[in-house]
Short mmCIF file of C-alpha atoms and ligand atoms in Angstrom, two decimals:
data_model
loop_
_atom_site.label_atom_id
_atom_site.label_comp_id
_atom_site.label_asym_id
_atom_site.label_seq_id
_atom_site.Cartn_x
_atom_site.Cartn_y
_atom_site.Cartn_z
CA MET A 1 117.21 163.30 180.36
CA PRO A 2 114.54 160.97 181.76
CA GLU A 3 113.14 161.83 185.14
CA THR A 4 114.30 159.18 187.61
CA PHE A 5 112.19 157.71 190.41
CA ASP A 6 113.33 155.62 193.36
CA LEU A 7 111.08 152.59 193.84
CA LEU A 8 111.35 150.31 196.86
CA ALA A 9 109.78 146.90 196.15
CA LEU A 10 108.82 144.70 199.10
CA GLY A 11 107.40 141.37 197.95
CA GLY A 12 106.68 140.14 201.46
CA ASP A 13 105.26 136.68 202.02
CA GLY A 14 103.36 133.91 200.24
CA ILE A 15 102.28 134.95 196.76
CA GLY A 16 103.53 138.49 197.49
CA PRO A 17 106.96 138.07 195.85
CA GLU A 18 105.36 136.18 192.94
CA VAL A 19 102.91 138.95 192.01
CA THR A 20 105.41 141.72 192.76
CA GLY A 21 107.88 140.14 190.33
CA CYS A 22 105.18 140.25 187.64
CA ALA A 23 104.35 143.88 188.43
CA LEU A 24 108.02 144.91 188.24
CA LYS A 25 108.28 143.47 184.72
CA VAL A 26 105.33 145.62 183.72
CA VAL A 27 106.88 148.68 185.39
CA GLU A 28 110.06 148.27 183.34
CA LYS A 29 108.19 147.71 180.09
CA ALA A 30 105.74 150.59 180.63
CA CYS A 31 108.42 153.29 180.98
CA ASP A 32 109.13 155.55 178.03
CA SER A 33 112.18 157.70 177.31
CA ASP A 34 110.99 160.41 179.73
CA ILE A 35 110.99 158.25 182.83
CA ARG A 36 113.37 155.90 184.55
CA VAL A 37 112.49 153.81 187.60
CA ASP A 38 115.33 152.58 189.82
CA ILE A 39 114.15 149.48 191.64
CA THR A 40 115.50 148.23 194.98
CA GLU A 41 114.09 145.00 196.39
CA GLU A 42 113.95 144.29 200.13
CA LEU A 43 112.30 141.89 202.55
CA LEU A 44 109.15 142.55 204.57
CA HIS A 45 107.35 140.84 207.44
CA GLY A 46 107.69 137.02 207.63
CA ALA A 47 110.37 136.80 204.95
CA CYS A 48 112.29 139.52 206.78
CA TYR A 49 111.77 137.91 210.19
CA GLU A 50 113.25 134.62 208.98
CA LYS A 51 116.46 136.38 207.90
CA THR A 52 116.82 139.15 210.49
CA GLY A 53 114.49 138.51 213.46
CA THR A 54 112.45 141.64 212.78
CA PHE A 55 109.39 142.28 210.60
CA LEU A 56 110.71 145.57 209.20
CA LYS A 57 114.37 146.53 209.14
CA GLU A 58 115.38 150.05 210.18
CA THR A 59 117.25 150.51 206.87
CA THR A 60 114.17 149.43 204.88
CA LEU A 61 112.01 151.90 206.78
CA ASP A 62 114.54 154.69 206.14
CA HIS A 63 114.57 153.85 202.45
CA ALA A 64 110.75 153.75 202.34
CA LYS A 65 110.65 157.26 203.84
CA ARG A 66 112.87 158.74 201.14
CA ALA A 67 111.66 156.60 198.19
CA ASP A 68 109.28 158.04 195.59
CA ALA A 69 107.06 154.98 195.98
CA VAL A 70 106.87 151.64 197.77
CA LEU A 71 105.42 148.63 195.98
CA VAL A 72 104.28 145.85 198.31
CA GLY A 73 103.12 142.29 197.55
CA ALA A 74 101.43 140.83 200.62
CA THR A 75 102.38 139.90 204.16
CA GLY A 76 101.46 137.31 206.73
CA GLY A 77 101.02 133.62 207.21
CA PRO A 78 100.02 131.28 210.03
CA GLN A 79 103.66 130.58 210.91
CA TRP A 80 104.14 134.19 212.04
CA ASP A 81 100.73 134.82 213.66
CA ASP A 82 102.07 134.35 217.18
CA VAL A 83 105.51 135.86 216.61
CA ARG A 84 106.17 139.01 218.65
CA PRO A 85 109.71 140.24 217.93
CA ALA A 86 111.41 141.61 221.04
CA GLY A 87 110.81 145.31 221.64
CA GLU A 88 107.90 145.53 219.20
CA GLU A 89 104.34 146.27 220.25
CA ALA A 90 101.71 143.64 220.95
CA MET A 91 100.37 143.43 217.43
CA SER A 92 103.37 143.66 215.19
CA ASP A 93 103.03 143.49 211.44
CA GLY A 94 105.66 144.82 209.05
CA LEU A 95 103.15 146.25 206.59
CA MET A 96 100.96 147.95 209.20
CA GLN A 97 104.09 149.42 210.78
CA LEU A 98 105.13 150.75 207.38
CA ARG A 99 101.72 152.35 206.77
CA MET A 100 101.86 153.94 210.21
CA GLU A 101 105.47 155.18 209.94
CA LEU A 102 104.80 156.76 206.52
CA ASP A 103 101.44 158.10 207.75
CA ALA A 104 99.86 156.61 204.62
CA TYR A 105 96.34 157.11 205.94
CA ALA A 106 94.29 157.28 202.73
CA GLY A 107 93.64 153.85 201.24
CA LEU A 108 92.28 154.12 197.70
CA ARG A 109 90.75 150.83 196.58
CA PRO A 110 89.10 151.02 193.18
CA ALA A 111 86.90 148.23 191.78
CA ARG A 112 85.81 148.72 188.19
CA ALA A 113 83.69 146.12 186.37
CA ILE A 114 85.37 144.63 183.31
CA ALA A 115 82.76 143.56 180.74
CA CYS A 116 84.42 140.31 179.68
CA LEU A 117 84.59 139.12 183.30
CA GLU A 118 80.92 139.71 184.08
CA PRO A 119 79.94 136.07 183.41
CA LEU A 120 82.41 135.06 186.15
CA THR A 121 80.71 137.18 188.79
CA PRO A 122 77.78 135.91 190.85
CA TYR A 123 75.69 138.76 189.40
CA ARG A 124 72.89 138.43 186.86
CA PRO A 125 73.88 139.76 183.42
CA GLY A 126 73.62 143.52 183.23
CA LEU A 127 73.87 144.22 186.97
CA THR A 128 77.54 145.17 187.12
CA GLY A 129 78.01 146.76 183.68
CA GLY A 130 79.67 150.13 184.20
CA ALA A 131 80.05 149.65 187.96
CA ASP A 132 82.98 151.76 189.14
CA VAL A 133 83.39 151.99 192.90
CA LEU A 134 86.22 153.57 194.84
CA VAL A 135 86.45 152.52 198.46
CA LEU A 136 88.42 155.04 200.52
CA ARG A 137 89.63 153.27 203.65
CA GLU A 138 91.27 154.94 206.65
CA MET A 139 94.56 153.05 207.03
CA THR A 140 96.32 154.17 210.21
CA GLY A 141 93.70 154.40 212.95
CA GLY A 142 90.66 152.78 214.54
CA ASN A 143 90.53 149.35 216.11
CA PHE A 144 93.42 147.99 214.02
CA PHE A 145 95.81 150.48 215.63
CA ALA A 146 94.32 150.46 219.11
CA ALA A 147 96.76 151.58 221.78
CA GLU A 148 94.66 149.79 224.36
CA ARG A 149 94.55 146.18 223.29
CA GLY A 150 95.17 142.76 224.63
CA VAL A 151 93.79 139.54 226.03
CA ASP A 152 93.40 139.50 229.80
CA ARG A 153 93.99 136.01 231.12
CA SER A 154 93.37 136.12 234.84
CA PRO A 155 92.60 132.85 236.59
CA GLU A 156 89.83 134.60 238.58
CA ALA A 157 87.89 136.04 235.65
CA PRO A 158 86.70 134.98 232.22
CA ARG A 159 89.27 135.78 229.52
CA ARG A 160 88.72 139.20 227.98
CA GLY A 161 89.95 140.45 224.57
CA TYR A 162 89.78 144.07 223.44
CA ASP A 163 91.03 146.57 220.84
CA LEU A 164 89.84 150.00 221.86
CA GLY A 165 89.00 151.87 218.66
CA VAL A 166 89.71 155.60 218.66
CA TYR A 167 89.50 158.33 216.01
CA ASP A 168 90.17 161.99 216.65
CA GLU A 169 88.57 164.71 214.57
CA HIS A 170 91.75 165.42 212.60
CA GLN A 171 92.05 161.83 211.42
CA ILE A 172 88.44 161.85 210.25
CA ALA A 173 88.60 165.29 208.66
CA ARG A 174 91.73 164.65 206.62
CA LEU A 175 90.24 161.46 205.20
CA ALA A 176 86.95 163.22 204.48
CA HIS A 177 88.79 165.93 202.51
CA VAL A 178 90.39 163.22 200.39
CA GLY A 179 86.96 161.60 199.92
CA PHE A 180 85.29 164.80 198.77
CA ARG A 181 88.18 165.69 196.46
CA LEU A 182 88.17 162.22 194.91
CA ALA A 183 84.40 162.40 194.41
CA GLY A 184 84.91 165.80 192.76
CA ARG A 185 87.14 164.17 190.14
CA ARG A 186 84.57 161.44 189.55
CA ARG A 187 80.77 161.39 189.71
CA ARG A 188 80.43 163.72 192.71
CA HIS A 189 78.78 161.26 195.03
CA LEU A 190 80.27 160.30 198.38
CA VAL A 191 78.87 157.67 200.72
CA SER A 192 80.23 157.66 204.26
CA ALA A 193 79.72 154.30 205.97
CA ASP A 194 79.60 154.17 209.76
CA LYS A 195 77.75 152.68 212.72
CA SER A 196 76.84 155.94 214.41
CA ASN A 197 73.61 154.32 215.58
CA VAL A 198 75.56 152.18 218.05
CA MET A 199 79.16 153.45 218.31
CA GLU A 200 80.36 156.74 219.79
CA MET A 201 83.47 156.71 217.61
CA HIS A 202 81.13 156.83 214.64
CA VAL A 203 78.91 159.52 216.13
CA LEU A 204 82.00 161.74 215.90
CA TRP A 205 82.81 160.28 212.46
CA ARG A 206 79.43 161.35 211.06
CA GLU A 207 79.62 164.75 212.77
CA VAL A 208 83.06 165.58 211.32
CA VAL A 209 82.28 164.27 207.82
CA SER A 210 79.14 166.46 207.80
CA GLU A 211 81.21 169.49 208.84
CA VAL A 212 83.78 168.91 206.09
CA ALA A 213 80.90 168.51 203.60
CA LEU A 214 80.08 172.22 204.01
CA GLU A 215 83.29 172.99 202.09
CA TYR A 216 82.17 170.85 199.14
CA PRO A 217 78.64 171.93 198.22
CA GLU A 218 79.02 170.45 194.73
CA ILE A 219 79.35 166.91 196.14
CA THR A 220 76.34 164.87 197.25
CA LEU A 221 77.08 163.27 200.62
CA GLU A 222 75.08 160.29 201.76
CA HIS A 223 75.54 158.71 205.21
CA LEU A 224 74.81 154.99 205.32
CA TYR A 225 75.15 152.56 208.19
CA ALA A 226 77.98 150.22 207.26
CA ASP A 227 75.85 147.07 207.30
CA ASN A 228 73.35 148.68 204.94
CA ALA A 229 76.20 149.99 202.76
CA SER A 230 77.43 146.43 202.44
CA TYR A 231 73.94 145.21 201.52
CA GLN A 232 73.41 148.00 198.97
CA LEU A 233 76.84 147.35 197.46
CA ALA A 234 75.95 143.69 196.98
CA ARG A 235 72.54 144.55 195.54
CA ASP A 236 73.37 147.39 193.18
CA PRO A 237 77.08 148.27 192.85
CA ARG A 238 76.35 150.82 190.12
CA ARG A 239 74.67 153.18 192.59
CA PHE A 240 78.07 153.89 194.25
CA ASP A 241 80.85 156.29 193.35
CA VAL A 242 83.18 156.85 196.35
CA ILE A 243 82.57 155.05 199.66
CA MET A 244 84.61 156.24 202.65
CA ALA A 245 84.88 154.18 205.80
CA ASP A 246 87.09 153.56 208.81
CA ASN A 247 89.88 150.98 208.85
CA LEU A 248 87.69 148.01 209.77
CA PHE A 249 84.63 148.66 207.62
CA GLY A 250 86.83 149.89 204.75
CA ASP A 251 88.71 146.59 204.85
CA MET A 252 85.48 144.62 204.57
CA LEU A 253 83.80 146.83 201.98
CA SER A 254 86.88 146.83 199.72
CA ASP A 255 87.13 143.03 199.72
CA GLN A 256 83.42 142.88 198.98
CA ALA A 257 83.85 145.26 196.05
CA GLY A 258 86.15 142.61 194.56
CA VAL A 259 83.08 140.57 193.67
CA ILE A 260 82.27 143.13 190.95
CA VAL A 261 85.56 142.30 189.21
CA ALA A 262 85.17 138.55 189.70
CA SER A 263 88.24 137.96 191.90
CA LEU A 264 90.01 139.42 194.91
CA GLY A 265 93.20 138.92 192.90
CA MET A 266 92.12 141.71 190.53
CA LEU A 267 92.00 144.54 193.07
CA PRO A 268 94.75 147.17 193.36
CA SER A 269 95.22 149.76 196.07
CA ALA A 270 97.22 152.81 197.02
CA CYS A 271 97.88 153.98 200.59
CA LEU A 272 98.63 157.66 200.19
CA THR A 273 99.88 160.39 202.49
CA GLY A 274 97.34 162.76 200.94
CA LEU A 275 95.95 163.51 197.53
CA PRO A 276 98.10 165.23 194.90
CA GLY A 277 96.88 168.34 193.14
CA ASP A 278 96.02 168.09 189.46
CA THR A 279 99.66 167.81 188.40
CA GLY A 280 101.35 166.94 191.68
CA ARG A 281 102.63 163.74 193.19
CA VAL A 282 102.29 162.14 196.54
CA CYS A 283 104.16 159.42 198.43
CA GLY A 284 102.50 156.13 198.93
CA ILE A 285 102.49 152.38 199.33
CA PHE A 286 101.02 150.58 196.34
CA GLU A 287 99.78 147.06 197.00
CA PRO A 288 97.15 144.59 195.84
CA VAL A 289 94.18 144.26 198.19
CA HIS A 290 94.57 140.50 198.57
CA GLY A 291 96.71 138.74 201.17
CA SER A 292 99.52 136.20 200.96
CA ALA A 293 97.18 133.36 199.87
CA PRO A 294 99.06 130.46 201.50
CA ASP A 295 96.71 128.00 199.76
CA ILE A 296 98.17 128.77 196.32
CA THR A 297 101.69 129.94 197.23
CA GLY A 298 104.47 128.45 195.13
CA LYS A 299 102.13 127.09 192.46
CA GLY A 300 102.77 129.97 190.06
CA ILE A 301 99.04 130.54 189.53
CA ALA A 302 98.38 133.69 191.57
CA ASN A 303 96.55 136.36 189.63
CA PRO A 304 99.16 139.11 189.14
CA ILE A 305 96.65 141.75 187.97
CA GLY A 306 95.95 143.30 191.40
CA ALA A 307 99.70 143.93 191.77
CA ILE A 308 100.04 145.15 188.17
CA LEU A 309 97.13 147.59 188.54
CA SER A 310 98.70 148.78 191.82
CA ALA A 311 101.80 149.63 189.80
CA ALA A 312 99.53 151.57 187.41
CA MET A 313 98.22 153.57 190.39
CA MET A 314 101.85 154.26 191.31
CA PHE A 315 102.56 155.80 187.91
CA ASP A 316 99.45 157.91 188.31
CA TYR A 317 99.78 159.14 191.90
CA ALA A 318 103.49 158.89 192.74
CA PHE A 319 105.12 159.59 189.38
CA GLY A 320 102.51 161.96 187.91
CA ARG A 321 102.21 159.83 184.75
CA ALA A 322 98.49 159.17 184.33
CA ASP A 323 99.14 158.37 180.66
CA ILE A 324 101.30 155.35 181.56
CA ALA A 325 98.74 154.25 184.15
CA ARG A 326 96.02 154.26 181.49
CA ASN A 327 98.31 152.30 179.11
CA ILE A 328 98.79 149.58 181.71
CA GLU A 329 95.07 149.42 182.49
CA GLY A 330 94.29 149.18 178.78
CA ALA A 331 96.84 146.39 178.31
CA VAL A 332 95.31 144.46 181.24
CA THR A 333 91.80 144.72 179.80
CA ALA A 334 92.99 143.74 176.32
CA ALA A 335 94.89 140.72 177.69
CA LEU A 336 91.81 139.61 179.65
CA GLU A 337 89.65 139.99 176.54
CA GLY A 338 92.18 137.84 174.73
CA GLY A 339 91.61 135.10 177.32
CA ALA A 340 94.68 135.60 179.53
CA ARG A 341 93.35 134.29 182.83
CA THR A 342 94.65 132.55 185.94
CA PRO A 343 92.51 129.84 187.64
CA ASP A 344 90.72 132.30 189.97
CA LEU A 345 89.19 133.72 186.75
CA GLY A 346 88.34 130.29 185.42
CA GLY A 347 91.46 130.16 183.25
CA ARG A 348 94.45 127.84 183.13
CA LEU A 349 97.34 130.23 182.66
CA THR A 350 100.19 130.81 185.08
CA SER A 351 100.99 134.19 186.60
CA ALA A 352 103.96 134.42 184.22
CA ALA A 353 101.85 133.69 181.13
CA VAL A 354 99.24 136.30 182.06
CA THR A 355 102.04 138.81 182.65
CA ASP A 356 103.54 137.98 179.24
CA ALA A 357 100.15 138.59 177.61
CA ILE A 358 99.98 142.02 179.30
CA LEU A 359 103.57 142.83 178.26
CA ALA A 360 102.68 141.88 174.68
CA GLN A 361 99.71 144.26 174.76
CA LEU A 362 102.01 147.05 176.01
CA ASP A 363 104.24 146.35 173.04
CA SER A 364 101.47 146.64 170.49
P1 LIG B 1 93.96 136.14 201.02
O1 LIG B 1 93.61 137.40 200.32
O2 LIG B 1 95.39 135.80 201.11
O3 LIG B 1 93.19 134.91 200.31
C1 LIG B 1 91.77 134.82 200.24
C2 LIG B 1 91.39 133.88 199.09
O4 LIG B 1 91.61 134.54 197.85
C3 LIG B 1 92.23 132.62 199.04
O5 LIG B 1 91.43 131.55 198.58
C4 LIG B 1 93.30 132.94 198.01
O6 LIG B 1 93.82 131.81 197.34
C5 LIG B 1 92.56 133.85 197.07
N1 LIG B 1 93.46 134.83 196.46
C6 LIG B 1 94.01 135.91 197.07
N2 LIG B 1 94.81 136.57 196.23
C7 LIG B 1 94.78 135.89 195.06
C8 LIG B 1 95.41 136.07 193.79
N3 LIG B 1 96.24 137.10 193.55
N4 LIG B 1 95.16 135.17 192.81
C9 LIG B 1 94.32 134.14 193.01
N5 LIG B 1 93.68 133.91 194.18
C10 LIG B 1 93.92 134.78 195.20
O7 LIG B 1 93.31 136.23 202.49
P2 LIG B 1 93.38 135.23 203.73
O8 LIG B 1 93.40 133.84 203.25
O9 LIG B 1 92.32 135.68 204.61
O10 LIG B 1 94.76 135.55 204.45
C11 LIG B 1 95.98 134.87 204.18
C12 LIG B 1 97.13 135.63 204.86
O11 LIG B 1 97.27 136.91 204.25
C13 LIG B 1 96.91 135.89 206.35
O12 LIG B 1 98.14 135.70 207.00
C14 LIG B 1 96.49 137.34 206.40
O13 LIG B 1 96.85 137.95 207.61
C15 LIG B 1 97.26 137.92 205.25
N6 LIG B 1 96.66 139.14 204.66
C16 LIG B 1 97.53 140.09 204.24
C17 LIG B 1 97.08 141.20 203.60
C18 LIG B 1 98.08 142.18 203.09
O14 LIG B 1 99.25 141.90 203.03
N7 LIG B 1 97.68 143.36 202.67
C19 LIG B 1 95.64 141.43 203.37
C20 LIG B 1 94.81 140.32 203.79
C21 LIG B 1 95.32 139.23 204.43
MG1 LIG B 2 91.17 143.00 203.31
#
């Protein structure tokens, strides 16, 4: 009897449904006789708003809470930027609401250099070879989830916009534990990026990360100011192993890490509710790092690899099948080596053709 997993797939907006469709084909192909994945597709954010008047349906949220994994494409678009569905908070976004409701606080965003793509990066030959960075981004706190936020528009005073960033020690500590444990499975080096030189929130950040470090004497912890971390990452990506940062800096550093792999469309991510033990599983939202890319929506040329590698992370973390994850990653690399590339990688293939090349590699 195969073990059966319940997967909720939410394509979302723009290129989201396009790349999610590609990833689902890979999910079906990658399963062996020991695993079955039952897929349910639902709407999220703008696509959901157009049909139902809300960014995230109650029934979808309920399903997400009991599912073994949630696979997301991307959300957002200019047409919904000013939409505030009745009864929802000031800044409403279906995906951010989902992350918050599931408490998926640990955002794992790996960027691993792929040798055949190095000529497409802005780096000199030899600078990215072997680079393997994991950005760990806090996903449910900080400025992005500020309770105190708004734009004051009083006729007597200049307009005033604010998002009051807050982290409590528990939020920082639980992320730091994930960071140290991840580093322990890798090259045992953890960089914590903050701005404790100018921000009180980050004074506490550095203090708590240093306290948690005492429990992990085998890991080398390095504190860097976030601006310097960004500079060092651009200069020499190979010096990094795991980089942990708050929601805002983690967002920026993980996009920046995409340069190592030549395109933002290559980057996968997992938003987890913790870190599984060596054999365990954990719930999570698996999604490419990129957004809905309105500029290329509907053209069939979006790079599906970020979504496909997110599905690989799902097999690893949510289904406890690291072997299948490695198979998918191997098939992606082999397809790229064989020249399967969308325009963002200098190629001419469609999303569907690149997916077919990956499926063919899984077959062989
Ligand atoms: P974006 O990531 O959608 O696009 C940035 C650039 O990268 C664009 O030139 C786009 O064409 C390209 N790109 C992105 N993914 C690609 C792929 N798979 N293949 C080929 N090229 C790709 O970011 P942008 O333009 O800042 O935001 C567009 C919308 O997406 C906004 O509404 C934003 O709020 C939303 N967004 C959503 C995210 C999510 O759902 N997790 C993350 C970031 C932005
Ligand atoms: Mg981003």
